[in-house]
CSV table of C-alpha atoms in Angstrom, one decimal:
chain,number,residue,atom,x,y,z
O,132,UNK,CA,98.8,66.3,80.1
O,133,UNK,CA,100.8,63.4,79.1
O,134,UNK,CA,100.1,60.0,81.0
O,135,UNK,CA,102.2,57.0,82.3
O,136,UNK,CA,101.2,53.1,80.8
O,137,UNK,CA,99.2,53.1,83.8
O,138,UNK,CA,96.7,55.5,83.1
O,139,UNK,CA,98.1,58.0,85.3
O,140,UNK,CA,100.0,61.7,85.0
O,141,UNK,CA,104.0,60.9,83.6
O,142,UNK,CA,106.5,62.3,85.9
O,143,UNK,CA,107.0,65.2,85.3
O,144,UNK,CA,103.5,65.9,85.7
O,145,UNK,CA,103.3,65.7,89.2
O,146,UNK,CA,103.2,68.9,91.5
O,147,UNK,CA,106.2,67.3,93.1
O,148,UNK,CA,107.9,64.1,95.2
O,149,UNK,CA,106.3,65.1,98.9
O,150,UNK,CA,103.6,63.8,99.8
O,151,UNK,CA,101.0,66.5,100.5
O,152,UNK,CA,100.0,65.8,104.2
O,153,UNK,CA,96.4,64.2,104.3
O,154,UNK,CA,95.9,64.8,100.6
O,155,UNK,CA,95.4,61.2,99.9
O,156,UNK,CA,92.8,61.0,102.9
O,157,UNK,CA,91.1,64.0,101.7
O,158,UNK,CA,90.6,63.2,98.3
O,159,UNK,CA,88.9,59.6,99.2
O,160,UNK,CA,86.7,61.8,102.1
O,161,UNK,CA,85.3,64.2,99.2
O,162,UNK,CA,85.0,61.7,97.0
O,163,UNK,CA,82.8,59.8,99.4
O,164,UNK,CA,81.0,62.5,100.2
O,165,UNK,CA,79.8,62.9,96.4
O,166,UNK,CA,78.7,59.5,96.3
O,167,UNK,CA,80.8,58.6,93.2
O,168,UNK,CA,82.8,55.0,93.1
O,169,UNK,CA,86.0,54.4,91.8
O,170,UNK,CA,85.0,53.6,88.9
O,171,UNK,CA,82.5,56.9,88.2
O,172,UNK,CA,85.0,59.4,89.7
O,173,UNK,CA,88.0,58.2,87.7
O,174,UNK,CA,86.1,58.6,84.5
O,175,UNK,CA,85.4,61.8,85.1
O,176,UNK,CA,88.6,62.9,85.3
O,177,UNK,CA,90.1,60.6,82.7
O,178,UNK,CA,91.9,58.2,85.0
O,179,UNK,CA,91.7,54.5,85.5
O,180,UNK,CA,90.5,53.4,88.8
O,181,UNK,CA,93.4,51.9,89.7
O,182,UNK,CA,95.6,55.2,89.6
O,183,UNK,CA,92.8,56.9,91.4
O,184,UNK,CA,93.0,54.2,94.4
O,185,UNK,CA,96.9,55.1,94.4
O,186,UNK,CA,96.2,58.5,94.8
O,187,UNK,CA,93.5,58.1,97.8
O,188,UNK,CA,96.3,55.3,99.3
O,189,UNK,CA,99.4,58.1,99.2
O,190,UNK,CA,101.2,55.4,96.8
O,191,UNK,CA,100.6,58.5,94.2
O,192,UNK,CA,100.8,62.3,93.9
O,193,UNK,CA,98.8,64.1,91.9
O,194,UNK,CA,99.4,66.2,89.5
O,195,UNK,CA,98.3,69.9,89.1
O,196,UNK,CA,95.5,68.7,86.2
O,197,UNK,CA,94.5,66.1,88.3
O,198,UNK,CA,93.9,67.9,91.0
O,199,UNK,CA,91.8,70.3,89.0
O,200,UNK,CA,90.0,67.9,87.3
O,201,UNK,CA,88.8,66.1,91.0
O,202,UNK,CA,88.0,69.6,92.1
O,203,UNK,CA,85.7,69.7,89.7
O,204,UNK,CA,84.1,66.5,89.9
O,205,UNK,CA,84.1,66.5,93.7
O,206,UNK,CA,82.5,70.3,93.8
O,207,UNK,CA,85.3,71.8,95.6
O,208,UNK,CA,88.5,73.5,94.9
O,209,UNK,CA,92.1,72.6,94.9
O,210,UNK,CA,92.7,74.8,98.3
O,211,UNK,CA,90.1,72.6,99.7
O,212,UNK,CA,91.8,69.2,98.3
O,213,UNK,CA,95.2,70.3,99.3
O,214,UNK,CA,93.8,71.6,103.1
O,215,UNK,CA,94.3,75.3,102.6
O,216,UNK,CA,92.4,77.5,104.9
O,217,UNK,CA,91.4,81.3,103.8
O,218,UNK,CA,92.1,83.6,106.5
O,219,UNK,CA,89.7,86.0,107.9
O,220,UNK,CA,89.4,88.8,106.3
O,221,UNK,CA,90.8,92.3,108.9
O,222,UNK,CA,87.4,93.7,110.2
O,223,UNK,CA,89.3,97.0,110.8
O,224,UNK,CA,90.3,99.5,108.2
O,225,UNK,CA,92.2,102.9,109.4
O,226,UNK,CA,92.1,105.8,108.4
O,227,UNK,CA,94.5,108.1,106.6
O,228,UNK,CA,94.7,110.8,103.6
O,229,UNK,CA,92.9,110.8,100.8
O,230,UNK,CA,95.2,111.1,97.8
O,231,UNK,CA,94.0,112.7,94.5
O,232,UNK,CA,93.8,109.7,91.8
O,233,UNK,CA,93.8,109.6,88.0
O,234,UNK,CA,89.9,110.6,87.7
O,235,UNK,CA,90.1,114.3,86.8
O,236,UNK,CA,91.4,114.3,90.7
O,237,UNK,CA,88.7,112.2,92.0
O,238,UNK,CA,90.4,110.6,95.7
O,239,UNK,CA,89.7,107.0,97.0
O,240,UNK,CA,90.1,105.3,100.2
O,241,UNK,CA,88.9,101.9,100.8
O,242,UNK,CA,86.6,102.1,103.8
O,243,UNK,CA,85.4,98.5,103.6
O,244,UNK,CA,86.6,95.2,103.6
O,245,UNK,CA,87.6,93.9,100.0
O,246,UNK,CA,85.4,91.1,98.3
O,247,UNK,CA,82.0,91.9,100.2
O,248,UNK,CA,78.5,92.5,99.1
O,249,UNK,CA,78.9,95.6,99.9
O,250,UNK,CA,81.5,98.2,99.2
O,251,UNK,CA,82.6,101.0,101.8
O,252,UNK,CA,84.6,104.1,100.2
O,253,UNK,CA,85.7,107.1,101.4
O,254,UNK,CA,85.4,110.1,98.5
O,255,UNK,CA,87.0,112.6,97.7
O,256,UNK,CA,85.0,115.1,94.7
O,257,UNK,CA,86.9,118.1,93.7
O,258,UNK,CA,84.8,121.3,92.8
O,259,UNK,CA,84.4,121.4,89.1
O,260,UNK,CA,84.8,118.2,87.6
O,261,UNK,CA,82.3,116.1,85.6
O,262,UNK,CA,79.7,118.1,86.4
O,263,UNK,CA,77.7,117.5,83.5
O,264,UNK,CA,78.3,113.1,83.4
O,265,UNK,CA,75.0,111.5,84.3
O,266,UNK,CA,75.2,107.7,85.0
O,267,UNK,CA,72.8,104.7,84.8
O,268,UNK,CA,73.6,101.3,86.1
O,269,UNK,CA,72.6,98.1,88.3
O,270,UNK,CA,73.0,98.7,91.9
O,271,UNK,CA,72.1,100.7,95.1
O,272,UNK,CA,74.6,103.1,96.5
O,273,UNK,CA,74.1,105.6,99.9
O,274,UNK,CA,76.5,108.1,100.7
O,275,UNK,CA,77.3,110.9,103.7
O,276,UNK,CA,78.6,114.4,103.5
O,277,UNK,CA,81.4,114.4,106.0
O,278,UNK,CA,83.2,117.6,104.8
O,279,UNK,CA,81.7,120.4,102.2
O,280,UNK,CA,78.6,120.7,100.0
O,281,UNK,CA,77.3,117.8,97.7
O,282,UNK,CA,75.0,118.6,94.4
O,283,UNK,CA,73.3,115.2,93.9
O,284,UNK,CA,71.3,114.9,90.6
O,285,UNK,CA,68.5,112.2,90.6
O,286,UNK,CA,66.0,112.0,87.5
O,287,UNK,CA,64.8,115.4,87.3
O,288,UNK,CA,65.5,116.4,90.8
O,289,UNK,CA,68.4,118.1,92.7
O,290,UNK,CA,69.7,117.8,95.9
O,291,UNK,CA,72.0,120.1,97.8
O,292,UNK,CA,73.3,118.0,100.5
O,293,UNK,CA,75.3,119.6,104.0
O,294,UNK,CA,77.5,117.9,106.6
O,295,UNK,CA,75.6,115.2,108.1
O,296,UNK,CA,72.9,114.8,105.0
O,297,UNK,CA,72.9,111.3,103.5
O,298,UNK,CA,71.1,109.8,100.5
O,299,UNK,CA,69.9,106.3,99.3
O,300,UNK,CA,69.1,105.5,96.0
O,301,UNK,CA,68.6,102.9,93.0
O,302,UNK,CA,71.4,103.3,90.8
O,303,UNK,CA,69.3,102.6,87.7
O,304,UNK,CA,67.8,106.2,88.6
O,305,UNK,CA,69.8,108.3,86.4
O,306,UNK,CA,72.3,110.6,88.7
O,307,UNK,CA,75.0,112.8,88.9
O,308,UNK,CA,77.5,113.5,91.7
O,309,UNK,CA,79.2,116.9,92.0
O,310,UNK,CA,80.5,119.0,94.2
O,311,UNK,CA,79.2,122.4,95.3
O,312,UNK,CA,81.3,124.0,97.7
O,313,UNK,CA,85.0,125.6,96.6
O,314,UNK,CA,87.0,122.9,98.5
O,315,UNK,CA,84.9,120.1,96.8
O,316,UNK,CA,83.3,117.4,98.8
O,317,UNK,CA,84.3,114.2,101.2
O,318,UNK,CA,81.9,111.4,101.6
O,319,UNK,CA,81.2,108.4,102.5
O,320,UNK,CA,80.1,105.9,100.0
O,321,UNK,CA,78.8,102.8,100.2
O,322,UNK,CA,77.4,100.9,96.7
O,323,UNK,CA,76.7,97.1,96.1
O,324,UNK,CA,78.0,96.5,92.8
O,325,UNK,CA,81.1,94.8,93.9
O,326,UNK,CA,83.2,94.2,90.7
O,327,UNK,CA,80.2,94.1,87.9
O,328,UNK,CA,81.0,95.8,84.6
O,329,UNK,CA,79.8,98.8,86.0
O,330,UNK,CA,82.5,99.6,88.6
O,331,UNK,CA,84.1,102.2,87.4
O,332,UNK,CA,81.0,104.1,86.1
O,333,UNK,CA,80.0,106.3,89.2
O,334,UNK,CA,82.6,107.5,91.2
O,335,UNK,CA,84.6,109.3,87.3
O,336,UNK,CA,86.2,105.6,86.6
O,337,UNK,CA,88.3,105.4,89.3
O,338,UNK,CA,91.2,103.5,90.4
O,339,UNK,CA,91.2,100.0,90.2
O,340,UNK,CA,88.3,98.5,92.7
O,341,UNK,CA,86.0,100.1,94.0
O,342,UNK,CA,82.6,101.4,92.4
């Protein structure tokens, strides 16, 4: 970032010429409420104090570093500097076909929300594929039969699971999911491991999210 004589972002630094509405208020109210001066807060960033009391005055606009760097120092984030609210996530997903994906014809539908704790999948397991891949990783999964006939591998025990069955597990048990009916398997499959390395290891490294 290149800066002015005064000790402040040149020109053509700056996110624009509007003022961002209550920016400058906003900035002096997080700043306040991290108990830094002036002084302190400015040097944290790399500013003088005197630019800094521009930019909580409105004589000054940030730039995009700048905002950044008081982010940082003020514990927050540049949505919450600039005002931005998140919206609520949709509680509701519908329902619809599942398609086949890339996983030797493996099907996914989201069931759940995005971004949670907990992830919500609807499965589709073909008959014959992967029968033999046995997985280990952090995490706890359950899952439902809603249409055909599960074989569910756990350690040195098998499970053949009907409509209606359900199982709950620690995914650090060594386990396999197949299915053991001609028209494979639908389930419903819930799994904590959000987006952890091991994603993609249950469910035949499916497509991009979920488990």
């Amino acid at each position: 970032m290149t800066t002015s004589p005064t000790g402040g972002p040149a020109a053509g630094d700056q996110l624009d010429d509007q003022e961002v509405a209550g920016l400058a208020a906003r900035l002096r109210e997080h700043r306040l409420s991290s108990r830094l001066t002036l002084e302190v807060a400015a040097a944290r960033v790399g500013l003088s104090p005197a630019y800094l009391s521009r930019l909580e005055t409105g004589r000054r606009q940030p730039s995009l570093p700048v905002l950044l760097g008081l982010a940082r120092a003020y514990g927050t984030s540049v949505s919450g500097l600039l005002g931005e609210t998140m919206a609520e996530p949709d509680p509701v997903v519908r329902g619809g076909a599942i398609e086949p994906g890339r996983a030797g014809g493996w099907g996914y539908r989201r069931a759940g929300a995005p971004g949670r704790a907990m992830q919500a999948l609807r499965v589709h397991v073909p008959p014959g594929v992967q029968d033999a891949v046995v997985r280990v990783h952090p995490g706890e999964e359950w899952l439902y039969v809603l249409q055909g006939r599960l074989r569910l591998s756990l350690g040195d025990r098998v499970h053949h699971l009907d409509v209606g069955d359900s199982a709950h597990f620690d995914s650090l048990t060594p386990h396999c999911i197949a299915a053991d009916s001609a028209g494979g398997v639908e389930l419903l499959f819930v799994h904590t491991l959000l987006q952890s390395p091991g994603g993609e290891l249950c469910l035949g490294g499916g497509p991009a999210a979920p488990h």
